[in-house]
PDB file of C-alpha atoms in Angstrom:
ATOM      1  CA  GLY A  25     100.911 100.911 109.151  1.00 71.00           C
ATOM      2  CA  GLN A  26     100.387  97.680 110.981  1.00 83.00           C
ATOM      3  CA  ASN A  27     102.648  94.766 110.248  1.00 90.00           C
ATOM      4  CA  ILE A  28     103.159  91.243 111.507  1.00 95.00           C
ATOM      5  CA  ASP A  29     106.100  89.193 110.243  1.00 96.00           C
ATOM      6  CA  GLN A  30     106.655  85.482 110.529  1.00 97.00           C
ATOM      7  CA  PRO A  31     108.639  83.037 108.399  1.00 97.00           C
ATOM      8  CA  THR A  32     106.784  81.627 105.424  1.00 95.00           C
ATOM      9  CA  GLU A  33     107.834  78.018 105.906  1.00 97.00           C
ATOM     10  CA  MET A  34     109.851  75.872 108.308  1.00 98.00           C
ATOM     11  CA  THR A  35     110.849  72.221 108.301  1.00 97.00           C
ATOM     12  CA  ALA A  36     111.538  70.086 111.357  1.00 97.00           C
ATOM     13  CA  THR A  37     111.985  66.437 112.268  1.00 97.00           C
ATOM     14  CA  GLU A  38     109.511  64.292 114.169  1.00 97.00           C
ATOM     15  CA  GLY A  39     110.401  64.241 117.868  1.00 97.00           C
ATOM     16  CA  ALA A  40     112.429  67.451 117.695  1.00 97.00           C
ATOM     17  CA  ILE A  41     111.739  71.007 118.921  1.00 97.00           C
ATOM     18  CA  VAL A  42     110.893  73.959 116.697  1.00 98.00           C
ATOM     19  CA  GLN A  43     110.523  77.672 117.430  1.00 98.00           C
ATOM     20  CA  ILE A  44     108.339  79.873 115.216  1.00 98.00           C
ATOM     21  CA  ASN A  45     109.020  83.578 115.571  1.00 98.00           C
ATOM     22  CA  CYS A  46     106.660  86.505 115.137  1.00 98.00           C
ATOM     23  CA  THR A  47     107.488  90.211 115.196  1.00 98.00           C
ATOM     24  CA  TYR A  48     104.860  92.895 115.143  1.00 97.00           C
ATOM     25  CA  GLN A  49     104.313  96.614 114.735  1.00 95.00           C
ATOM     26  CA  THR A  50     100.744  97.587 115.515  1.00 91.00           C
ATOM     27  CA  SER A  51      98.732 100.575 116.680  1.00 87.00           C
ATOM     28  CA  GLY A  52      98.342  99.556 120.285  1.00 91.00           C
ATOM     29  CA  PHE A  53      98.595  96.143 121.850  1.00 93.00           C
ATOM     30  CA  ASN A  54      95.981  94.205 123.766  1.00 90.00           C
ATOM     31  CA  GLY A  55      97.401  90.725 123.462  1.00 93.00           C
ATOM     32  CA  LEU A  56      98.908  88.253 121.026  1.00 96.00           C
ATOM     33  CA  PHE A  57      97.345  85.034 119.797  1.00 96.00           C
ATOM     34  CA  TRP A  58      98.682  81.923 118.130  1.00 97.00           C
ATOM     35  CA  TYR A  59      96.361  79.794 116.023  1.00 97.00           C
ATOM     36  CA  GLN A  60      96.919  76.488 114.276  1.00 97.00           C
ATOM     37  CA  GLN A  61      95.429  75.836 110.851  1.00 96.00           C
ATOM     38  CA  HIS A  62      95.561  72.464 109.133  1.00 96.00           C
ATOM     39  CA  ALA A  63      95.296  72.499 105.355  1.00 93.00           C
ATOM     40  CA  GLY A  64      91.712  73.015 104.213  1.00 91.00           C
ATOM     41  CA  GLU A  65      90.454  73.634 107.733  1.00 94.00           C
ATOM     42  CA  ALA A  66      89.596  76.590 109.947  1.00 95.00           C
ATOM     43  CA  PRO A  67      92.105  78.180 112.351  1.00 96.00           C
ATOM     44  CA  THR A  68      91.894  76.934 115.938  1.00 95.00           C
ATOM     45  CA  PHE A  69      93.121  78.733 119.059  1.00 94.00           C
ATOM     46  CA  LEU A  70      96.437  77.686 120.604  1.00 95.00           C
ATOM     47  CA  SER A  71      97.563  80.404 123.007  1.00 94.00           C
ATOM     48  CA  TYR A  72      97.138  83.964 124.230  1.00 93.00           C
ATOM     49  CA  ASN A  73      99.816  86.231 125.772  1.00 95.00           C
ATOM     50  CA  VAL A  74      99.209  89.700 127.132  1.00 93.00           C
ATOM     51  CA  LEU A  75     102.041  89.929 129.695  1.00 95.00           C
ATOM     52  CA  ASP A  76     105.742  89.366 129.076  1.00 97.00           C
ATOM     53  CA  GLY A  77     106.991  85.881 129.650  1.00 97.00           C
ATOM     54  CA  LEU A  78     106.380  82.289 128.802  1.00 96.00           C
ATOM     55  CA  GLU A  79     103.022  80.515 128.802  1.00 93.00           C
ATOM     56  CA  GLU A  80     103.244  76.731 128.737  1.00 94.00           C
ATOM     57  CA  LYS A  81     100.464  74.431 127.640  1.00 90.00           C
ATOM     58  CA  GLY A  82     101.515  70.833 127.220  1.00 94.00           C
ATOM     59  CA  ARG A  83     103.866  70.427 124.272  1.00 96.00           C
ATOM     60  CA  PHE A  84     103.266  74.006 123.168  1.00 96.00           C
ATOM     61  CA  SER A  85     104.654  77.173 124.778  1.00 97.00           C
ATOM     62  CA  SER A  86     104.337  80.803 123.744  1.00 97.00           C
ATOM     63  CA  PHE A  87     106.623  83.661 124.708  1.00 98.00           C
ATOM     64  CA  LEU A  88     106.025  87.409 124.557  1.00 98.00           C
ATOM     65  CA  SER A  89     108.288  90.462 124.837  1.00 98.00           C
ATOM     66  CA  ARG A  90     106.200  93.596 124.435  1.00 96.00           C
ATOM     67  CA  SER A  91     109.208  95.934 124.508  1.00 95.00           C
ATOM     68  CA  LYS A  92     110.722  94.096 121.531  1.00 96.00           C
ATOM     69  CA  GLY A  93     107.449  93.511 119.686  1.00 96.00           C
ATOM     70  CA  TYR A  94     108.319  89.839 119.584  1.00 97.00           C
ATOM     71  CA  SER A  95     106.749  86.483 120.266  1.00 98.00           C
ATOM     72  CA  TYR A  96     107.570  82.887 119.580  1.00 98.00           C
ATOM     73  CA  LEU A  97     105.697  79.621 119.612  1.00 98.00           C
ATOM     74  CA  LEU A  98     107.704  76.627 120.794  1.00 98.00           C
ATOM     75  CA  LEU A  99     106.595  73.138 119.846  1.00 97.00           C
ATOM     76  CA  LYS A 100     108.250  70.198 121.603  1.00 97.00           C
ATOM     77  CA  GLU A 101     108.257  66.476 120.825  1.00 97.00           C
ATOM     78  CA  LEU A 102     106.991  67.149 117.338  1.00 97.00           C
ATOM     79  CA  GLN A 103     104.437  64.783 115.904  1.00 97.00           C
ATOM     80  CA  MET A 104     103.389  64.350 112.289  1.00 97.00           C
ATOM     81  CA  LYS A 105      99.985  65.809 113.160  1.00 96.00           C
ATOM     82  CA  ASP A 106     101.721  69.099 114.008  1.00 97.00           C
ATOM     83  CA  SER A 107     102.216  69.675 110.291  1.00 97.00           C
ATOM     84  CA  ALA A 108     100.078  72.779 109.784  1.00 97.00           C
ATOM     85  CA  SER A 109     100.237  76.534 109.399  1.00 97.00           C
ATOM     86  CA  TYR A 110     100.737  78.592 112.546  1.00 98.00           C
ATOM     87  CA  LEU A 111      99.191  82.048 112.562  1.00 97.00           C
ATOM     88  CA  CYS A 112     100.320  84.922 114.766  1.00 97.00           C
ATOM     89  CA  ALA A 113      97.738  87.642 115.451  1.00 95.00           C
ATOM     90  CA  VAL A 114      97.837  90.822 117.537  1.00 94.00           C
ATOM     91  CA  LEU A 115      94.848  92.494 119.164  1.00 90.00           C
ATOM     92  CA  ASP A 116      95.259  96.180 118.401  1.00 87.00           C
ATOM     93  CA  SER A 117      94.012  99.296 120.218  1.00 86.00           C
ATOM     94  CA  ASN A 118      90.546  98.862 118.632  1.00 81.00           C
ATOM     95  CA  TYR A 119      90.400  95.250 119.793  1.00 80.00           C
ATOM     96  CA  GLN A 120      90.631  94.027 116.209  1.00 83.00           C
ATOM     97  CA  LEU A 121      92.884  91.093 115.377  1.00 87.00           C
ATOM     98  CA  ILE A 122      95.708  91.843 112.933  1.00 90.00           C
ATOM     99  CA  TRP A 123      96.943  88.623 111.350  1.00 93.00           C
ATOM    100  CA  GLY A 124     100.306  87.497 110.070  1.00 94.00           C
ATOM    101  CA  ALA A 125     100.436  85.477 106.840  1.00 94.00           C
ATOM    102  CA  GLY A 126     101.221  82.300 108.757  1.00 95.00           C
ATOM    103  CA  THR A 127     104.146  79.882 108.948  1.00 97.00           C
ATOM    104  CA  LYS A 128     103.761  76.546 107.216  1.00 96.00           C
ATOM    105  CA  LEU A 129     105.445  73.888 109.348  1.00 98.00           C
ATOM    106  CA  ILE A 130     106.505  70.688 107.613  1.00 97.00           C
ATOM    107  CA  ILE A 131     107.359  67.716 109.818  1.00 97.00           C
ATOM    108  CA  LYS A 132     109.583  65.025 108.378  1.00 96.00           C
ATOM    109  CA  PRO A 133     109.892  61.486 109.787  1.00 94.00           C
TER     110      PRO A 133
ATOM    111  CA  ILE B   7      74.337  72.723 116.211  1.00 55.00           C
ATOM    112  CA  ALA B   8      77.373  73.591 118.272  1.00 72.00           C
ATOM    113  CA  GLY B   9      79.751  76.383 117.345  1.00 92.00           C
ATOM    114  CA  ILE B  10      79.663  78.144 114.002  1.00 96.00           C
ATOM    115  CA  THR B  11      78.249  76.863 110.743  1.00 96.00           C
ATOM    116  CA  GLN B  12      78.730  78.285 107.279  1.00 98.00           C
ATOM    117  CA  ALA B  13      76.907  77.609 104.040  1.00 97.00           C
ATOM    118  CA  PRO B  14      77.584  76.734 101.347  1.00 97.00           C
ATOM    119  CA  THR B  15      80.787  74.721 101.783  1.00 97.00           C
ATOM    120  CA  SER B  16      81.882  75.678  98.303  1.00 97.00           C
ATOM    121  CA  GLN B  17      80.430  77.530  95.345  1.00 97.00           C
ATOM    122  CA  ILE B  18      81.316  78.336  91.752  1.00 97.00           C
ATOM    123  CA  LEU B  19      79.775  81.604  90.664  1.00 95.00           C
ATOM    124  CA  ALA B  20      79.597  83.502  87.396  1.00 97.00           C
ATOM    125  CA  ALA B  21      80.954  87.040  87.475  1.00 97.00           C
ATOM    126  CA  GLY B  22      78.236  89.619  87.959  1.00 97.00           C
ATOM    127  CA  ARG B  23      75.994  87.321  89.989  1.00 97.00           C
ATOM    128  CA  ARG B  24      74.791  88.103  93.489  1.00 97.00           C
ATOM    129  CA  MET B  25      75.720  85.699  96.260  1.00 97.00           C
ATOM    130  CA  THR B  26      75.062  85.484 100.000  1.00 98.00           C
ATOM    131  CA  LEU B  27      77.304  83.454 102.276  1.00 98.00           C
ATOM    132  CA  ARG B  28      75.546  82.352 105.430  1.00 98.00           C
ATOM    133  CA  CYS B  29      76.975  82.179 108.949  1.00 98.00           C
ATOM    134  CA  THR B  30      75.206  81.071 112.136  1.00 97.00           C
ATOM    135  CA  GLN B  31      76.575  80.655 115.665  1.00 96.00           C
ATOM    136  CA  ASP B  32      74.873  79.211 118.715  1.00 95.00           C
ATOM    137  CA  MET B  33      77.343  80.368 121.374  1.00 92.00           C
ATOM    138  CA  ARG B  34      75.542  83.665 122.038  1.00 92.00           C
ATOM    139  CA  HIS B  35      78.706  85.555 121.180  1.00 92.00           C
ATOM    140  CA  ASN B  36      78.357  89.308 120.847  1.00 92.00           C
ATOM    141  CA  ALA B  37      80.865  89.851 118.074  1.00 92.00           C
ATOM    142  CA  MET B  38      81.062  88.279 114.621  1.00 94.00           C
ATOM    143  CA  TYR B  39      83.528  88.671 111.787  1.00 95.00           C
ATOM    144  CA  TRP B  40      84.008  87.874 108.128  1.00 97.00           C
ATOM    145  CA  TYR B  41      87.501  87.189 106.790  1.00 97.00           C
ATOM    146  CA  ARG B  42      88.904  86.182 103.468  1.00 97.00           C
ATOM    147  CA  GLN B  43      92.045  84.085 103.203  1.00 96.00           C
ATOM    148  CA  ASP B  44      94.182  84.074 100.095  1.00 94.00           C
ATOM    149  CA  LEU B  45      97.362  82.107  99.474  1.00 85.00           C
ATOM    150  CA  GLY B  46     100.397  83.911 100.890  1.00 79.00           C
ATOM    151  CA  LEU B  47      98.328  86.504 102.694  1.00 83.00           C
ATOM    152  CA  GLY B  48      97.051  86.606 106.227  1.00 83.00           C
ATOM    153  CA  LEU B  49      93.420  86.563 107.141  1.00 92.00           C
ATOM    154  CA  ARG B  50      91.950  89.891 106.070  1.00 94.00           C
ATOM    155  CA  LEU B  51      88.929  91.331 107.812  1.00 94.00           C
ATOM    156  CA  ILE B  52      86.048  92.242 105.511  1.00 97.00           C
ATOM    157  CA  HIS B  53      83.334  93.346 107.931  1.00 97.00           C
ATOM    158  CA  TYR B  54      82.589  92.887 111.590  1.00 94.00           C
ATOM    159  CA  SER B  55      79.762  93.327 114.053  1.00 94.00           C
ATOM    160  CA  ASN B  56      80.354  94.022 117.746  1.00 90.00           C
ATOM    161  CA  THR B  57      76.723  93.381 118.667  1.00 92.00           C
ATOM    162  CA  ALA B  58      73.388  92.713 117.013  1.00 93.00           C
ATOM    163  CA  GLY B  59      72.197  95.732 115.043  1.00 94.00           C
ATOM    164  CA  THR B  60      75.657  97.195 114.420  1.00 94.00           C
ATOM    165  CA  THR B  61      78.254  96.533 111.733  1.00 96.00           C
ATOM    166  CA  GLY B  62      81.627  97.978 110.771  1.00 94.00           C
ATOM    167  CA  LYS B  63      84.065  97.911 107.877  1.00 95.00           C
ATOM    168  CA  GLY B  64      87.284  95.980 108.071  1.00 92.00           C
ATOM    169  CA  GLU B  65      90.409  96.108 105.964  1.00 90.00           C
ATOM    170  CA  VAL B  66      88.857  95.000 102.639  1.00 95.00           C
ATOM    171  CA  PRO B  67      85.117  95.896 102.630  1.00 97.00           C
ATOM    172  CA  ASP B  68      84.649  96.962  99.000  1.00 97.00           C
ATOM    173  CA  GLY B  69      82.226  94.779  97.064  1.00 97.00           C
ATOM    174  CA  TYR B  70      80.794  93.192 100.202  1.00 98.00           C
ATOM    175  CA  SER B  71      77.928  93.997 102.554  1.00 98.00           C
ATOM    176  CA  VAL B  72      76.710  92.483 105.819  1.00 98.00           C
ATOM    177  CA  SER B  73      73.750  92.665 108.159  1.00 97.00           C
ATOM    178  CA  ARG B  74      73.258  91.625 111.787  1.00 97.00           C
ATOM    179  CA  ALA B  75      69.545  91.410 112.481  1.00 97.00           C
ATOM    180  CA  ASN B  76      70.025  89.093 115.475  1.00 96.00           C
ATOM    181  CA  THR B  77      72.792  87.627 117.644  1.00 95.00           C
ATOM    182  CA  ASP B  78      73.108  84.331 115.802  1.00 96.00           C
ATOM    183  CA  ASP B  79      73.271  85.218 112.098  1.00 97.00           C
ATOM    184  CA  PHE B  80      75.761  87.275 110.113  1.00 98.00           C
ATOM    185  CA  PRO B  81      75.328  86.891 106.336  1.00 98.00           C
ATOM    186  CA  LEU B  82      77.860  88.269 103.858  1.00 98.00           C
ATOM    187  CA  THR B  83      76.592  89.430 100.456  1.00 98.00           C
ATOM    188  CA  LEU B  84      78.529  89.956  97.259  1.00 97.00           C
ATOM    189  CA  ALA B  85      76.290  92.249  95.219  1.00 95.00           C
ATOM    190  CA  SER B  86      78.009  91.634  91.875  1.00 97.00           C
ATOM    191  CA  ALA B  87      80.798  89.079  92.111  1.00 97.00           C
ATOM    192  CA  VAL B  88      84.164  89.637  90.410  1.00 97.00           C
ATOM    193  CA  PRO B  89      87.005  87.132  89.859  1.00 97.00           C
ATOM    194  CA  SER B  90      89.201  88.888  92.476  1.00 96.00           C
ATOM    195  CA  GLN B  91      86.676  87.765  95.082  1.00 97.00           C
ATOM    196  CA  THR B  92      87.734  84.166  94.533  1.00 97.00           C
ATOM    197  CA  SER B  93      88.911  83.144  97.997  1.00 97.00           C
ATOM    198  CA  VAL B  94      88.169  81.110 101.098  1.00 97.00           C
ATOM    199  CA  TYR B  95      85.800  82.948 103.385  1.00 98.00           C
ATOM    200  CA  PHE B  96      85.768  82.364 107.130  1.00 98.00           C
ATOM    201  CA  CYS B  97      83.167  83.551 109.581  1.00 98.00           C
ATOM    202  CA  ALA B  98      84.220  83.894 113.224  1.00 95.00           C
ATOM    203  CA  SER B  99      82.716  84.958 116.515  1.00 94.00           C
ATOM    204  CA  SER B 100      83.935  86.041 119.944  1.00 91.00           C
ATOM    205  CA  VAL B 101      82.605  87.032 123.330  1.00 86.00           C
ATOM    206  CA  ARG B 102      84.183  90.470 122.827  1.00 71.00           C
ATOM    207  CA  GLU B 103      85.237  91.161 126.368  1.00 58.00           C
ATOM    208  CA  ALA B 104      87.594  94.111 126.441  1.00 53.00           C
ATOM    209  CA  SER B 105      90.712  92.296 127.554  1.00 56.00           C
ATOM    210  CA  TYR B 106      90.328  89.065 125.642  1.00 67.00           C
ATOM    211  CA  ASN B 107      89.063  88.286 122.213  1.00 72.00           C
ATOM    212  CA  GLU B 108      89.591  84.632 121.287  1.00 85.00           C
ATOM    213  CA  GLN B 109      87.824  84.069 118.015  1.00 90.00           C
ATOM    214  CA  PHE B 110      86.094  80.836 117.035  1.00 93.00           C
ATOM    215  CA  PHE B 111      85.964  80.055 113.333  1.00 96.00           C
ATOM    216  CA  GLY B 112      83.480  78.368 111.078  1.00 97.00           C
ATOM    217  CA  PRO B 113      84.627  75.719 108.584  1.00 96.00           C
ATOM    218  CA  GLY B 114      84.870  78.193 105.707  1.00 97.00           C
ATOM    219  CA  THR B 115      83.293  78.669 102.276  1.00 98.00           C
ATOM    220  CA  ARG B 116      85.465  78.182  99.212  1.00 97.00           C
ATOM    221  CA  LEU B 117      84.211  80.586  96.539  1.00 97.00           C
ATOM    222  CA  THR B 118      85.320  80.627  92.906  1.00 97.00           C
ATOM    223  CA  VAL B 119      84.180  83.467  90.663  1.00 97.00           C
ATOM    224  CA  LEU B 120      84.602  82.841  86.942  1.00 96.00           C
TER     225      LEU B 120
END
């Protein structure tokens, strides 16, 4: 079966750095996405990795290791507005997105 | 309009009633999707359409049907609603190029079946 695992909830302090991990087992791999979802809102795109390595985009970075079936999302200089759920999703061999349950990130002052 | 719109925003429905959730996009995307999102679970794909005139079943299609008569619209119908269909429903679309499939989401419809 296909499976994506990420922690249910994490807490971090404003101004700090947090790393959200995602491990996956899917039938084929055509890329990994991270989405942000604020409570009561729709998911919005954050990043896409298809090759191994680190992709940096401002305060957010995403890392991929295909051999380990592993990714992480790194958030720097945390702000209160970063309080949200972060969804990991893998594009499988049929080009369908398989979604993790999401990690709820709580930022404390 | 710009992006994806969904209607209604929320709905309370009696069990056994028929209901159609509407979704319209103006980005000329080929592919469209319907997901449901339940607390503690990831987004689960109900149905999808890779191009106008074609549809496919996702992970949880039972009790739902879709149609794709044109590029812009992708309605989701619950023929006879049941309480287990209480959920938040998101419509999404993508360009559907082979190597990249960023999906853009509508604002969602919160459905309660009593």
